[in-house]
Tab-separated table of C-alpha atoms in Angstrom:
chain	number	residue	atom	x	y	z
Y	1	MET	CA	-1.820	10.929	24.326
Y	2	SER	CA	-1.735	11.253	28.117
Y	3	GLU	CA	1.402	11.706	30.213
Y	4	SER	CA	0.980	8.286	31.818
Y	5	GLN	CA	0.719	6.649	28.394
Y	6	MET	CA	3.918	8.367	27.260
Y	7	GLN	CA	5.705	7.258	30.396
Y	8	THR	CA	4.581	3.648	29.910
Y	9	SER	CA	5.674	3.768	26.271
Y	10	SER	CA	9.056	5.193	27.232
Y	11	GLU	CA	9.635	2.458	29.817
Y	12	LEU	CA	8.655	-0.299	27.375
Y	13	LEU	CA	10.829	1.170	24.634
Y	14	SER	CA	13.771	1.370	27.002
Y	15	GLN	CA	13.299	-2.275	27.931
Y	16	SER	CA	13.091	-3.385	24.302
Y	17	GLY	CA	16.143	-1.326	23.367
Y	18	ALA	CA	18.116	-2.980	26.099
Y	19	GLN	CA	17.284	-6.328	24.537
Y	20	GLY	CA	18.573	-5.191	21.119
Y	21	TYR	CA	15.153	-4.746	19.509
Y	22	THR	CA	15.723	-1.303	18.018
Y	23	LEU	CA	15.750	0.196	14.537
Y	24	ARG	CA	18.201	2.857	13.368
Y	25	LYS	CA	16.896	6.153	14.696
Y	26	ASP	CA	16.960	9.353	12.558
Y	27	SER	CA	18.508	7.608	9.544
Y	28	LEU	CA	15.799	8.711	7.090
Y	29	GLY	CA	14.590	12.085	5.872
Y	30	LEU	CA	11.361	13.429	4.375
Y	31	PHE	CA	12.136	12.228	0.837
Y	32	ASP	CA	12.866	8.718	2.111
Y	33	ALA	CA	9.423	8.647	3.723
Y	34	ILE	CA	7.793	9.983	0.555
Y	35	ALA	CA	9.603	7.318	-1.476
Y	36	GLN	CA	8.182	4.556	0.737
Y	37	SER	CA	4.575	5.654	0.200
Y	38	VAL	CA	4.863	6.554	-3.488
Y	39	ALA	CA	6.785	3.363	-4.293
Y	40	LEU	CA	4.169	1.142	-2.672
Y	41	LEU	CA	1.462	2.823	-4.757
Y	42	SER	CA	3.380	1.793	-7.915
Y	43	LEU	CA	1.559	4.397	-9.984
Y	44	GLU	CA	2.723	2.930	-13.297
Y	45	MET	CA	1.389	-0.511	-12.434
Y	46	GLY	CA	-1.779	0.994	-10.945
Y	47	ILE	CA	-2.766	2.829	-14.116
Y	48	ALA	CA	-1.669	-0.063	-16.318
Y	49	LEU	CA	-3.759	-2.690	-14.519
Y	50	SER	CA	-6.820	-0.873	-13.154
Y	51	SER	CA	-7.752	1.763	-15.731
Y	52	SER	CA	-9.289	-0.707	-18.182
Y	53	PHE	CA	-11.623	-2.040	-15.470
Y	54	ALA	CA	-12.638	1.517	-14.600
Y	55	ALA	CA	-13.244	2.310	-18.284
Y	56	ALA	CA	-15.537	-0.718	-18.605
Y	57	SER	CA	-17.815	0.839	-15.986
Y	58	ALA	CA	-17.426	4.619	-16.232
Y	59	GLY	CA	-16.768	4.907	-19.954
Y	60	ALA	CA	-14.749	7.977	-20.854
Y	61	ALA	CA	-15.132	9.466	-17.362
Y	62	VAL	CA	-12.311	7.399	-15.856
Y	63	PRO	CA	-10.545	10.570	-14.592
Y	64	LEU	CA	-13.644	11.383	-12.533
Y	65	ALA	CA	-13.524	7.910	-11.011
Y	66	TYR	CA	-9.949	8.599	-9.903
Y	67	VAL	CA	-11.068	11.936	-8.437
Y	68	VAL	CA	-13.765	10.187	-6.361
Y	69	ALA	CA	-11.320	7.487	-5.243
Y	70	GLY	CA	-8.722	10.146	-4.448
Y	71	LEU	CA	-11.165	12.093	-2.274
Y	72	ALA	CA	-12.012	8.885	-0.404
Y	73	SER	CA	-8.295	8.278	0.091
Y	74	LEU	CA	-7.890	11.815	1.435
Y	75	CYS	CA	-10.622	11.097	3.997
Y	76	LEU	CA	-8.724	8.023	5.148
Y	77	ALA	CA	-5.424	9.894	5.009
Y	78	TYR	CA	-6.906	12.536	7.306
Y	79	VAL	CA	-7.469	9.883	9.989
Y	80	ILE	CA	-4.016	8.350	9.623
Y	81	ILE	CA	-2.273	11.726	9.527
Y	82	ARG	CA	-4.000	12.707	12.775
Y	83	PHE	CA	-2.412	9.646	14.381
Y	84	THR	CA	1.028	10.231	12.847
Y	85	ARG	CA	1.131	13.758	14.274
Y	86	ARG	CA	0.994	12.245	17.771
Y	87	ILE	CA	2.553	8.813	17.373
Y	88	ALA	CA	5.835	7.563	15.908
Y	89	SER	CA	5.832	3.778	15.680
Y	90	ALA	CA	7.064	1.056	13.359
Y	91	GLY	CA	3.685	-0.593	13.971
Y	92	GLY	CA	1.830	1.868	11.760
Y	93	LEU	CA	-1.868	0.987	11.537
Y	94	TYR	CA	-1.446	-1.755	14.145
Y	95	THR	CA	-0.486	0.880	16.709
Y	96	TYR	CA	-3.119	3.410	15.599
Y	97	ILE	CA	-5.926	0.870	15.873
Y	98	ALA	CA	-4.709	-0.218	19.308
Y	99	GLN	CA	-4.654	3.397	20.502
Y	100	GLY	CA	-8.329	3.929	19.718
Y	101	LEU	CA	-10.018	0.521	19.838
Y	102	GLY	CA	-7.776	-1.300	22.286
Y	103	PRO	CA	-4.906	-3.780	22.068
Y	104	GLN	CA	-7.036	-6.714	20.905
Y	105	ALA	CA	-8.434	-4.795	17.920
Y	106	GLY	CA	-4.933	-3.480	17.224
Y	107	PHE	CA	-3.584	-7.008	17.020
Y	108	ILE	CA	-6.328	-8.123	14.624
Y	109	GLY	CA	-5.883	-5.025	12.478
Y	110	GLY	CA	-2.138	-5.579	12.340
Y	111	TRP	CA	-2.654	-9.278	11.630
Y	112	MET	CA	-4.875	-8.544	8.625
Y	113	TYR	CA	-2.877	-5.567	7.358
Y	114	GLY	CA	0.626	-6.960	7.841
Y	115	GLY	CA	-0.382	-10.375	6.539
Y	116	ALA	CA	-1.905	-8.819	3.428
Y	117	PHE	CA	1.239	-6.885	2.561
Y	118	ALA	CA	3.468	-9.861	3.362
Y	119	ALA	CA	1.463	-11.960	0.909
Y	120	GLY	CA	1.133	-9.059	-1.509
Y	121	ALA	CA	4.852	-8.931	-2.176
Y	122	SER	CA	4.493	-12.144	-4.172
Y	123	PHE	CA	2.018	-10.859	-6.758
Y	124	THR	CA	3.762	-7.535	-7.423
Y	125	LEU	CA	7.044	-9.400	-7.862
Y	126	ALA	CA	5.288	-11.761	-10.270
Y	127	ILE	CA	4.130	-8.791	-12.372
Y	128	SER	CA	7.670	-7.402	-12.391
Y	129	SER	CA	8.995	-10.797	-13.476
Y	130	ILE	CA	6.541	-11.305	-16.336
Y	131	PHE	CA	7.132	-7.817	-17.757
Y	132	LEU	CA	10.894	-8.354	-17.606
Y	133	ASP	CA	10.415	-11.744	-19.257
Y	134	GLN	CA	8.549	-10.097	-22.139
Y	135	LEU	CA	11.306	-7.511	-22.524
Y	136	LEU	CA	13.963	-10.228	-22.688
Y	137	GLU	CA	11.966	-11.959	-25.409
Y	138	HIS	CA	12.171	-8.784	-27.497
Y	139	LEU	CA	15.952	-9.054	-27.134
Y	140	GLY	CA	15.914	-12.669	-28.273
Y	141	LEU	CA	16.428	-14.141	-24.786
Y	142	THR	CA	14.144	-16.840	-23.430
Y	143	LEU	CA	13.933	-17.175	-19.670
Y	144	HIS	CA	11.048	-18.488	-17.577
Y	145	TRP	CA	9.436	-15.745	-15.526
Y	146	PHE	CA	9.921	-17.693	-12.272
Y	147	VAL	CA	13.693	-17.723	-12.777
Y	148	ILE	CA	13.553	-13.930	-12.972
Y	149	PHE	CA	11.287	-14.008	-9.909
Y	150	CYS	CA	13.974	-15.824	-7.906
Y	151	VAL	CA	16.749	-13.480	-9.083
Y	152	LEU	CA	14.664	-10.462	-8.068
Y	153	LEU	CA	14.003	-12.119	-4.715
Y	154	VAL	CA	17.737	-12.155	-4.010
Y	155	LEU	CA	17.967	-8.487	-4.999
Y	156	LEU	CA	15.084	-7.719	-2.638
Y	157	PHE	CA	16.974	-9.293	0.230
Y	158	VAL	CA	20.082	-7.238	-0.484
Y	159	LEU	CA	18.141	-3.962	-0.624
Y	160	ALA	CA	15.954	-4.717	2.415
Y	161	PHE	CA	18.628	-6.253	4.657
Y	162	PHE	CA	21.318	-3.601	4.448
Y	163	ASP	CA	20.930	0.043	5.463
Y	164	VAL	CA	17.269	1.051	5.063
Y	165	ARG	CA	18.436	4.154	3.178
Y	166	LEU	CA	19.545	1.868	0.357
Y	167	SER	CA	15.941	0.665	0.037
Y	168	THR	CA	14.184	4.013	0.230
Y	169	ARG	CA	16.576	5.813	-2.103
Y	170	THR	CA	16.426	3.018	-4.635
Y	171	GLN	CA	12.642	3.318	-4.470
Y	172	LEU	CA	12.830	7.090	-4.932
Y	173	LEU	CA	15.012	6.825	-8.038
Y	174	LEU	CA	13.002	4.026	-9.644
Y	175	SER	CA	9.660	5.709	-8.913
Y	176	PHE	CA	10.859	9.016	-10.366
Y	177	ILE	CA	12.055	7.421	-13.614
Y	178	GLY	CA	8.841	5.407	-13.944
Y	179	LEU	CA	6.641	8.458	-13.396
Y	180	LEU	CA	8.522	10.459	-16.015
Y	181	SER	CA	8.174	7.749	-18.673
Y	182	VAL	CA	4.385	7.477	-18.321
Y	183	LEU	CA	3.961	11.244	-18.037
Y	184	ALA	CA	5.998	11.586	-21.234
Y	185	LEU	CA	3.487	9.326	-22.979
Y	186	ALA	CA	0.591	11.429	-21.640
Y	187	VAL	CA	2.211	14.627	-22.949
Y	188	ILE	CA	2.845	13.048	-26.377
Y	189	ILE	CA	-0.790	11.890	-26.672
Y	190	LEU	CA	-2.146	15.324	-25.770
Y	191	ALA	CA	0.392	17.149	-27.970
Y	192	ARG	CA	-0.715	15.063	-30.954
Y	193	GLY	CA	-4.356	15.786	-30.268
Y	194	GLY	CA	-5.332	12.276	-29.273
Y	195	ALA	CA	-7.438	10.144	-31.604
Y	196	SER	CA	-9.751	12.946	-32.760
Y	197	GLY	CA	-8.771	16.183	-31.037
Y	198	ILE	CA	-8.632	16.982	-27.331
Y	199	SER	CA	-11.966	16.415	-25.628
Y	200	PHE	CA	-12.771	17.438	-22.072
Y	201	THR	CA	-15.700	15.019	-21.903
Y	202	PRO	CA	-13.658	12.616	-19.696
Y	203	LEU	CA	-13.625	15.326	-17.009
Y	204	SER	CA	-17.410	15.787	-17.028
Y	205	PRO	CA	-20.475	13.628	-16.216
Y	206	ALA	CA	-21.211	13.629	-19.936
Y	207	GLY	CA	-18.524	10.995	-20.322
Y	208	LEU	CA	-20.257	8.520	-18.033
Y	209	ALA	CA	-21.360	5.299	-19.657
Y	210	GLY	CA	-24.215	4.522	-17.270
Y	211	GLY	CA	-24.983	7.466	-15.009
Y	212	TRP	CA	-23.661	8.278	-11.551
Y	213	SER	CA	-23.907	4.680	-10.361
Y	214	SER	CA	-21.368	3.658	-13.015
Y	215	LEU	CA	-18.999	6.366	-11.766
Y	216	PHE	CA	-19.041	5.113	-8.194
Y	217	PHE	CA	-18.690	1.514	-9.291
Y	218	ALA	CA	-15.645	2.494	-11.356
Y	219	ALA	CA	-14.288	4.336	-8.331
Y	220	ILE	CA	-14.130	0.976	-6.556
Y	221	PHE	CA	-11.503	-0.228	-9.036
Y	222	SER	CA	-9.775	3.151	-8.889
Y	223	PHE	CA	-9.677	3.114	-5.093
Y	224	THR	CA	-7.590	-0.053	-5.056
Y	225	SER	CA	-4.907	1.905	-6.962
Y	226	PHE	CA	-4.511	4.153	-3.903
Y	227	ILE	CA	-3.961	1.310	-1.428
Y	228	GLY	CA	-0.609	1.726	0.306
Y	229	PHE	CA	-0.396	5.529	0.375
Y	230	GLU	CA	0.110	5.345	4.155
Y	231	ALA	CA	3.171	3.066	3.902
Y	232	ALA	CA	5.514	5.755	5.261
Y	233	ALA	CA	3.873	5.384	8.679
Y	234	VAL	CA	5.969	2.293	9.511
Y	235	LEU	CA	9.155	4.382	9.181
Y	236	GLY	CA	8.196	6.521	12.180
Y	237	GLU	CA	11.016	5.194	14.357
Y	238	GLU	CA	13.680	5.582	11.660
Y	239	THR	CA	12.811	9.047	10.317
Y	240	GLN	CA	14.057	12.429	11.494
Y	241	ARG	CA	11.253	14.559	12.977
Y	242	PRO	CA	8.696	11.862	12.129
Y	243	ARG	CA	5.681	13.692	13.519
Y	244	GLN	CA	6.268	16.299	10.829
Y	245	ALA	CA	7.834	14.208	8.040
Y	246	ILE	CA	5.464	11.219	8.041
Y	247	PRO	CA	2.242	13.281	7.709
Y	248	TRP	CA	3.782	15.229	4.830
Y	249	ALA	CA	4.894	12.008	3.157
Y	250	ILE	CA	1.411	10.481	3.361
Y	251	LEU	CA	-0.335	13.630	2.139
Y	252	THR	CA	2.190	14.053	-0.684
Y	253	ALA	CA	1.671	10.456	-1.827
Y	254	VAL	CA	-2.115	10.878	-2.038
Y	255	LEU	CA	-1.919	14.218	-3.857
Y	256	VAL	CA	0.720	12.967	-6.301
Y	257	ALA	CA	-1.426	9.897	-6.990
Y	258	ILE	CA	-4.567	11.962	-7.622
Y	259	ILE	CA	-2.810	14.342	-10.027
Y	260	TYR	CA	-1.001	11.509	-11.796
Y	261	TYR	CA	-4.024	9.241	-12.211
Y	262	VAL	CA	-6.323	12.042	-13.386
Y	263	LEU	CA	-3.806	13.474	-15.881
Y	264	VAL	CA	-2.712	10.131	-17.313
Y	265	SER	CA	-6.247	8.694	-17.526
Y	266	PHE	CA	-7.406	11.923	-19.235
Y	267	ALA	CA	-4.654	11.485	-21.817
Y	268	MET	CA	-5.503	7.787	-22.220
Y	269	ALA	CA	-9.203	8.548	-22.797
Y	270	ASN	CA	-8.225	10.990	-25.546
Y	271	GLY	CA	-5.662	8.536	-26.864
Y	272	TYR	CA	-8.322	5.914	-27.527
Y	273	GLY	CA	-10.884	8.556	-28.447
Y	274	VAL	CA	-14.074	9.303	-26.541
Y	275	ALA	CA	-16.050	7.356	-29.141
Y	276	HIS	CA	-13.834	4.271	-28.759
Y	277	ILE	CA	-13.576	3.806	-24.998
Y	278	ASP	CA	-14.767	0.225	-25.471
Y	279	GLN	CA	-11.320	-0.520	-26.931
Y	280	TRP	CA	-9.733	0.737	-23.719
Y	281	ALA	CA	-12.100	-1.363	-21.605
Y	282	ARG	CA	-11.050	-4.523	-23.464
Y	283	ASP	CA	-7.325	-3.766	-23.528
Y	284	GLU	CA	-5.195	-5.711	-21.019
Y	285	ALA	CA	-2.092	-3.609	-21.786
Y	286	PRO	CA	-3.378	-0.064	-22.452
Y	287	LEU	CA	-0.094	1.741	-21.840
Y	288	ASP	CA	1.718	-0.529	-24.269
Y	289	THR	CA	-1.012	-0.029	-26.881
Y	290	LEU	CA	-0.984	3.754	-26.629
Y	291	ALA	CA	2.801	4.030	-26.480
Y	292	THR	CA	3.124	1.941	-29.655
Y	293	ARG	CA	0.430	3.980	-31.404
Y	294	TYR	CA	1.672	7.453	-30.483
Y	295	ALA	CA	5.405	7.131	-29.801
Y	296	GLY	CA	6.627	3.912	-31.369
Y	297	ALA	CA	8.103	0.676	-30.120
Y	298	PHE	CA	10.933	2.284	-28.157
Y	299	LEU	CA	8.691	4.157	-25.687
Y	300	ALA	CA	6.382	1.127	-25.468
Y	301	THR	CA	9.358	-1.009	-24.493
Y	302	LEU	CA	10.575	1.640	-22.055
Y	303	ILE	CA	7.158	1.855	-20.379
Y	304	ASP	CA	6.962	-1.940	-20.101
Y	305	LEU	CA	10.343	-1.765	-18.383
Y	306	MET	CA	9.085	0.984	-16.066
Y	307	VAL	CA	6.002	-1.058	-15.136
Y	308	ALA	CA	8.364	-3.907	-14.231
Y	309	VAL	CA	10.576	-1.525	-12.263
Y	310	GLY	CA	7.553	0.043	-10.556
Y	311	ALA	CA	6.234	-3.369	-9.554
Y	312	PHE	CA	9.639	-4.299	-8.139
Y	313	SER	CA	9.807	-1.001	-6.238
Y	314	ALA	CA	6.330	-1.663	-4.835
Y	315	THR	CA	7.466	-5.125	-3.747
Y	316	LEU	CA	10.457	-3.645	-1.945
Y	317	ALA	CA	8.229	-1.100	-0.187
Y	318	GLY	CA	5.831	-3.899	0.768
Y	319	VAL	CA	8.668	-5.935	2.272
Y	320	ILE	CA	9.781	-2.894	4.290
Y	321	LEU	CA	6.234	-2.281	5.509
Y	322	ALA	CA	5.445	-5.886	6.440
Y	323	SER	CA	8.793	-6.460	8.156
Y	324	ARG	CA	8.472	-3.278	10.257
Y	325	MET	CA	4.983	-4.212	11.364
Y	326	MET	CA	6.119	-7.748	12.242
Y	327	PHE	CA	8.995	-6.162	14.149
Y	328	ALA	CA	6.589	-3.989	16.169
Y	329	VAL	CA	4.173	-6.823	16.933
Y	330	GLY	CA	7.065	-9.118	17.865
Y	331	ARG	CA	8.501	-6.450	20.149
Y	332	ASP	CA	5.125	-6.193	21.856
Y	333	GLY	CA	4.905	-9.975	22.318
Y	334	GLY	CA	2.159	-10.654	19.758
Y	335	LEU	CA	4.598	-12.648	17.608
Y	336	PRO	CA	7.719	-14.609	18.629
Y	337	ALA	CA	10.463	-12.287	19.874
Y	338	ALA	CA	12.692	-13.321	16.961
Y	339	PHE	CA	10.619	-11.078	14.681
Y	340	ALA	CA	11.835	-8.064	16.651
Y	341	VAL	CA	15.528	-8.934	16.435
Y	342	THR	CA	17.495	-6.359	14.449
Y	343	HIS	CA	20.921	-6.741	12.885
Y	344	PRO	CA	23.596	-5.324	15.220
Y	345	ARG	CA	25.183	-3.256	12.444
Y	346	TYR	CA	22.438	-2.407	9.958
Y	347	LYS	CA	19.578	-2.206	12.508
Y	348	THR	CA	17.148	-3.903	10.131
Y	349	PRO	CA	14.618	-6.548	11.294
Y	350	TRP	CA	16.342	-9.296	9.356
Y	351	VAL	CA	14.284	-12.210	10.713
Y	352	ALA	CA	11.033	-10.524	9.717
Y	353	ILE	CA	12.513	-9.693	6.301
Y	354	LEU	CA	13.504	-13.328	5.741
Y	355	VAL	CA	10.029	-14.528	6.731
Y	356	VAL	CA	8.367	-12.150	4.248
Y	357	LEU	CA	10.734	-13.202	1.461
Y	358	ALA	CA	10.262	-16.900	2.278
Y	359	LEU	CA	6.476	-16.441	2.063
Y	360	THR	CA	6.948	-14.643	-1.258
Y	361	LEU	CA	8.986	-17.550	-2.613
Y	362	VAL	CA	6.497	-20.182	-1.432
Y	363	LEU	CA	3.472	-18.352	-2.874
Y	364	GLY	CA	5.241	-17.712	-6.161
Y	365	ALA	CA	6.343	-21.338	-6.477
Y	366	ALA	CA	3.055	-22.882	-5.332
Y	367	LEU	CA	0.395	-20.606	-6.814
Y	368	GLY	CA	2.273	-18.439	-9.289
Y	369	ILE	CA	3.463	-21.344	-11.415
Y	370	GLN	CA	0.141	-23.175	-11.182
Y	371	LEU	CA	-2.133	-20.217	-11.975
Y	372	GLY	CA	0.203	-18.227	-14.191
Y	373	PRO	CA	1.484	-14.776	-13.200
Y	374	PHE	CA	-1.515	-12.691	-14.350
Y	375	LEU	CA	-4.211	-14.873	-12.771
Y	376	PHE	CA	-1.968	-15.192	-9.711
Y	377	PHE	CA	-1.828	-11.387	-9.574
Y	378	GLY	CA	-5.614	-11.059	-9.716
Y	379	PHE	CA	-6.146	-13.743	-7.101
Y	380	MET	CA	-3.572	-12.482	-4.605
Y	381	ALA	CA	-4.431	-8.814	-5.189
Y	382	THR	CA	-8.092	-9.481	-4.407
Y	383	THR	CA	-7.270	-11.515	-1.312
Y	384	ALA	CA	-4.747	-9.003	0.039
Y	385	SER	CA	-7.003	-6.017	-0.699
Y	386	LEU	CA	-9.801	-7.486	1.406
Y	387	GLY	CA	-7.498	-7.745	4.427
Y	388	ILE	CA	-6.137	-4.224	3.932
Y	389	LEU	CA	-9.619	-2.737	3.535
Y	390	LEU	CA	-10.721	-4.376	6.792
Y	391	ALA	CA	-7.741	-2.744	8.506
Y	392	TYR	CA	-8.666	0.608	6.933
Y	393	ILE	CA	-12.154	0.318	8.416
Y	394	LEU	CA	-10.690	-0.448	11.843
Y	395	VAL	CA	-8.281	2.514	11.755
Y	396	ALA	CA	-11.108	4.844	10.694
Y	397	LEU	CA	-13.222	3.607	13.615
Y	398	SER	CA	-10.206	4.041	15.879
Y	399	GLY	CA	-9.853	7.630	14.712
Y	400	ILE	CA	-13.477	8.344	15.582
Y	401	VAL	CA	-13.154	6.817	19.058
Y	402	ALA	CA	-9.854	8.591	19.765
Y	403	SER	CA	-11.356	11.927	18.737
Y	404	ILE	CA	-14.431	11.477	20.922
Y	405	ARG	CA	-12.196	10.649	23.887
Y	406	ALA	CA	-10.061	13.721	23.210
Y	407	ARG	CA	-13.152	15.923	23.076
Y	408	ALA	CA	-14.354	14.433	26.377
Y	409	ARG	CA	-11.043	15.572	27.899
Y	410	GLY	CA	-11.704	19.088	26.622
Y	411	GLU	CA	-9.294	18.860	23.689
Y	412	GLY	CA	-10.237	20.129	20.238
Y	413	SER	CA	-13.250	22.102	19.034
Y	414	PRO	CA	-16.717	20.888	17.990
Y	415	LEU	CA	-15.780	21.670	14.370
Y	416	VAL	CA	-12.687	19.455	14.569
Y	417	LEU	CA	-14.794	16.720	16.145
Y	418	ALA	CA	-17.250	16.977	13.248
Y	419	PHE	CA	-14.426	16.458	10.744
Y	420	ASP	CA	-12.993	13.654	12.894
Y	421	ILE	CA	-16.296	11.807	12.635
Y	422	LEU	CA	-17.540	12.707	9.149
Y	423	LEU	CA	-14.364	12.015	7.167
Y	424	PRO	CA	-13.670	8.595	8.735
Y	425	LEU	CA	-17.320	7.635	8.119
Y	426	ILE	CA	-16.919	8.473	4.430
Y	427	ALA	CA	-13.782	6.320	4.335
Y	428	ILE	CA	-15.607	3.455	6.071
Y	429	VAL	CA	-18.491	3.554	3.571
Y	430	ILE	CA	-16.098	3.553	0.595
Y	431	CYS	CA	-14.031	0.690	2.025
Y	432	ALA	CA	-17.128	-1.355	2.882
Y	433	PHE	CA	-18.596	-0.815	-0.583
Y	434	THR	CA	-15.270	-1.781	-2.155
Y	435	ILE	CA	-15.278	-5.040	-0.197
Y	436	TYR	CA	-18.883	-5.700	-1.226
Y	437	SER	CA	-18.148	-5.009	-4.896
Y	438	SER	CA	-15.189	-7.391	-4.754
Y	439	ILE	CA	-17.370	-10.344	-3.798
Y	440	VAL	CA	-20.808	-9.492	-5.259
Y	441	PRO	CA	-21.480	-10.679	-7.889
Y	442	VAL	CA	-19.397	-13.759	-7.188
Y	443	PRO	CA	-16.285	-13.631	-9.399
Y	444	GLN	CA	-14.946	-16.564	-11.369
Y	445	PHE	CA	-12.553	-19.177	-9.991
Y	446	PRO	CA	-10.110	-18.712	-8.297
Y	447	LEU	CA	-11.098	-15.130	-7.379
Y	448	ASN	CA	-14.248	-16.481	-5.720
Y	449	LEU	CA	-12.008	-18.129	-3.099
Y	450	ALA	CA	-10.487	-14.816	-1.958
Y	451	PRO	CA	-13.172	-13.958	0.672
Y	452	TYR	CA	-12.866	-17.423	2.214
Y	453	ILE	CA	-9.076	-17.171	2.449
Y	454	THR	CA	-9.362	-13.727	4.036
Y	455	ALA	CA	-11.952	-15.056	6.484
Y	456	ALA	CA	-9.733	-18.036	7.324
Y	457	TRP	CA	-6.788	-15.688	7.985
Y	458	LEU	CA	-9.040	-13.636	10.268
Y	459	VAL	CA	-10.120	-16.754	12.176
Y	460	ILE	CA	-6.478	-17.795	12.639
Y	461	GLY	CA	-5.691	-14.339	14.003
Y	462	LEU	CA	-8.624	-14.473	16.414
Y	463	GLY	CA	-7.536	-17.919	17.588
Y	464	LEU	CA	-3.996	-16.715	18.188
Y	465	LEU	CA	-5.296	-13.673	20.068
Y	466	ILE	CA	-7.444	-15.860	22.323
Y	467	ALA	CA	-4.453	-18.093	23.061
Y	468	LEU	CA	-2.304	-15.057	23.912
Y	469	GLN	CA	-5.055	-13.623	26.093
Y	470	LEU	CA	-5.380	-16.866	28.048
Y	471	ARG	CA	-1.635	-17.325	28.445
Y	472	ASN	CA	-0.598	-13.771	29.335
Y	473	PRO	CA	-3.378	-11.148	29.501
Y	474	GLN	CA	-0.957	-8.525	30.852
Y	475	GLN	CA	1.199	-8.900	27.754
Y	476	VAL	CA	-1.812	-8.415	25.487
Y	477	GLN	CA	-2.595	-5.127	27.212
Y	478	ARG	CA	0.818	-3.852	26.099
Y	479	PHE	CA	0.019	-4.280	22.396
Y	480	GLY	CA	0.446	-0.975	20.606
Y	481	LYS	CA	1.965	0.774	23.641
Y	482	ILE	CA	5.585	1.089	22.405
Y	483	LEU	CA	5.385	4.279	20.378
Y	484	GLY	CA	9.022	5.175	19.695
Y	485	GLU	CA	11.212	7.853	21.184
Y	486	HIS	CA	9.674	10.620	19.080
Y	487	ALA	CA	6.114	10.090	20.319
Y	488	GLY	CA	4.830	12.885	22.487
Y	489	GLU	CA	7.727	15.243	21.722
C-alpha cells in the first residue's frame, strides 16, 4: 500500500470517526479472532450435514475429499492472509477486492458476500431451532421450531448488540464444547474398532467409489464446509495487532477444520464400515446414528445439542460478519449512513445488526415455515453459497492483480509472484467448479431457483452501483479506502 493511499485512508478514517462511525479499537485479542472464524465454520454442523453427500460420491474416501477441499481453502486463505497482513478493515473481502480490482468491483463483491451472510443467518438459526425442538421432544416438551427460532433471535440481539467480546467469547466457549463432543465420538468409534476393525482404506484412493472424478466431485460438497474460515477479517478494526492476529486466526481456522474433518470423517467411515458406506450416504443424521450405535442415547442427545449450539454460534458469527461489512460499506457511502452508526457506549453497529436480524426473521417466517426448516436450509445454503463463491473468485483475482502491481513497483521476488498467481488460480478453478456443480445438473425445486435469486441479487447490486456512480462518482472512488488505524503500521 503506497504512502498516498495510507494518507487518504487516514484522512477518511478521521472524518468518519468525527461523525461517530467508529468501532471499539483494540478490544479483541487473538483468541477472539480465532473464535469468529471457527464459529462461522460450525464444524459440528458441517460434518453432520455435508459428509453424507460426500460419501455418496467418494465412497469410503470422504477424508480424502476433505483433504482436497482443505488444500483449496488454503490456496484461498493464502490470498486473504496476504491482504490482512497489509490491511485492517471491518470491510473484509469488500475492502480487499476494492484494493485490487477497484472500488466498483469491491462494492459488488461486498454486496454479494455481505448479502449472502446476512441471508445465511436465517438458515443456520433454523437448523439450531429444529435440533433444539427435537431435544425438547425427548424431554416431553412440545414447542414449534419457529417459536424457538424467535427466542434465539432475541438472544442473538443481546449477544451482538452489547460488547463484541461477549459475542466472540460466547462463540469460543460454545465451539470448544461442540468440538470436544464430536471428537469424543470419533475416539470412541476408533477405540471400539469401528464396524469391522480399523481400516485405512478411507485415507487411500482404494476407498474411492468411482475413481478420481468421484473424489473431486465429493470435494465440492466438502469445500462448502470450509466457507467462512476468513470471517475474522471483519474484526480488523477491533482487534489488537490485527495485521498479526487476523492472519493467524484465519490460518488456524483452516488448519483446525482440515484436521477435524479428516479425523472425524475417518472415524465415521470406520463406524459404518468400509463395506457399508452406502448406509452413510443415505443417512440424514449420521452423527446421531453413530453416537447411538457406539455410545448410547446420552452422547447422541449431547451431540444433537452441540449441533444446535454450533449452528447458533455460526449464526452469531454470521451476524457479526454481515453487520461489520454493512458498517464499512455504509461508512464509505455505498449504503445509507445509518448502517455505519455505532452505539455510543458499546461501539457496535446496532443499525446494521437490527437489519440483519430483521432479515433473518422475515426469511424464517416467510420461507422457513412454508418450506420446512430442512428444505429451507438447503435452499438458503445453496443460494448464499453461490454469492459467497462469486466473492471468493473476485478476491482471488484481486490478489493476482495486487501482486502484479507490487512486482511492477519492484516489490517481492519472482518466486513470490509465482505463488501469488498460481494459488489464487487454483482457488478460482475450485470455486468456479463448485458453482457449476451446484447448478448442473439442475437440482429439484426449490433448489433450482437458487441461481436465479443469486443473479437477481447481482443485478440489483449493479443497478445500485450505477445509480451511485451517476449521482456521486467521487464518492464511489472512495469505496474500500478506509482501512482502519492499524493499516500500514
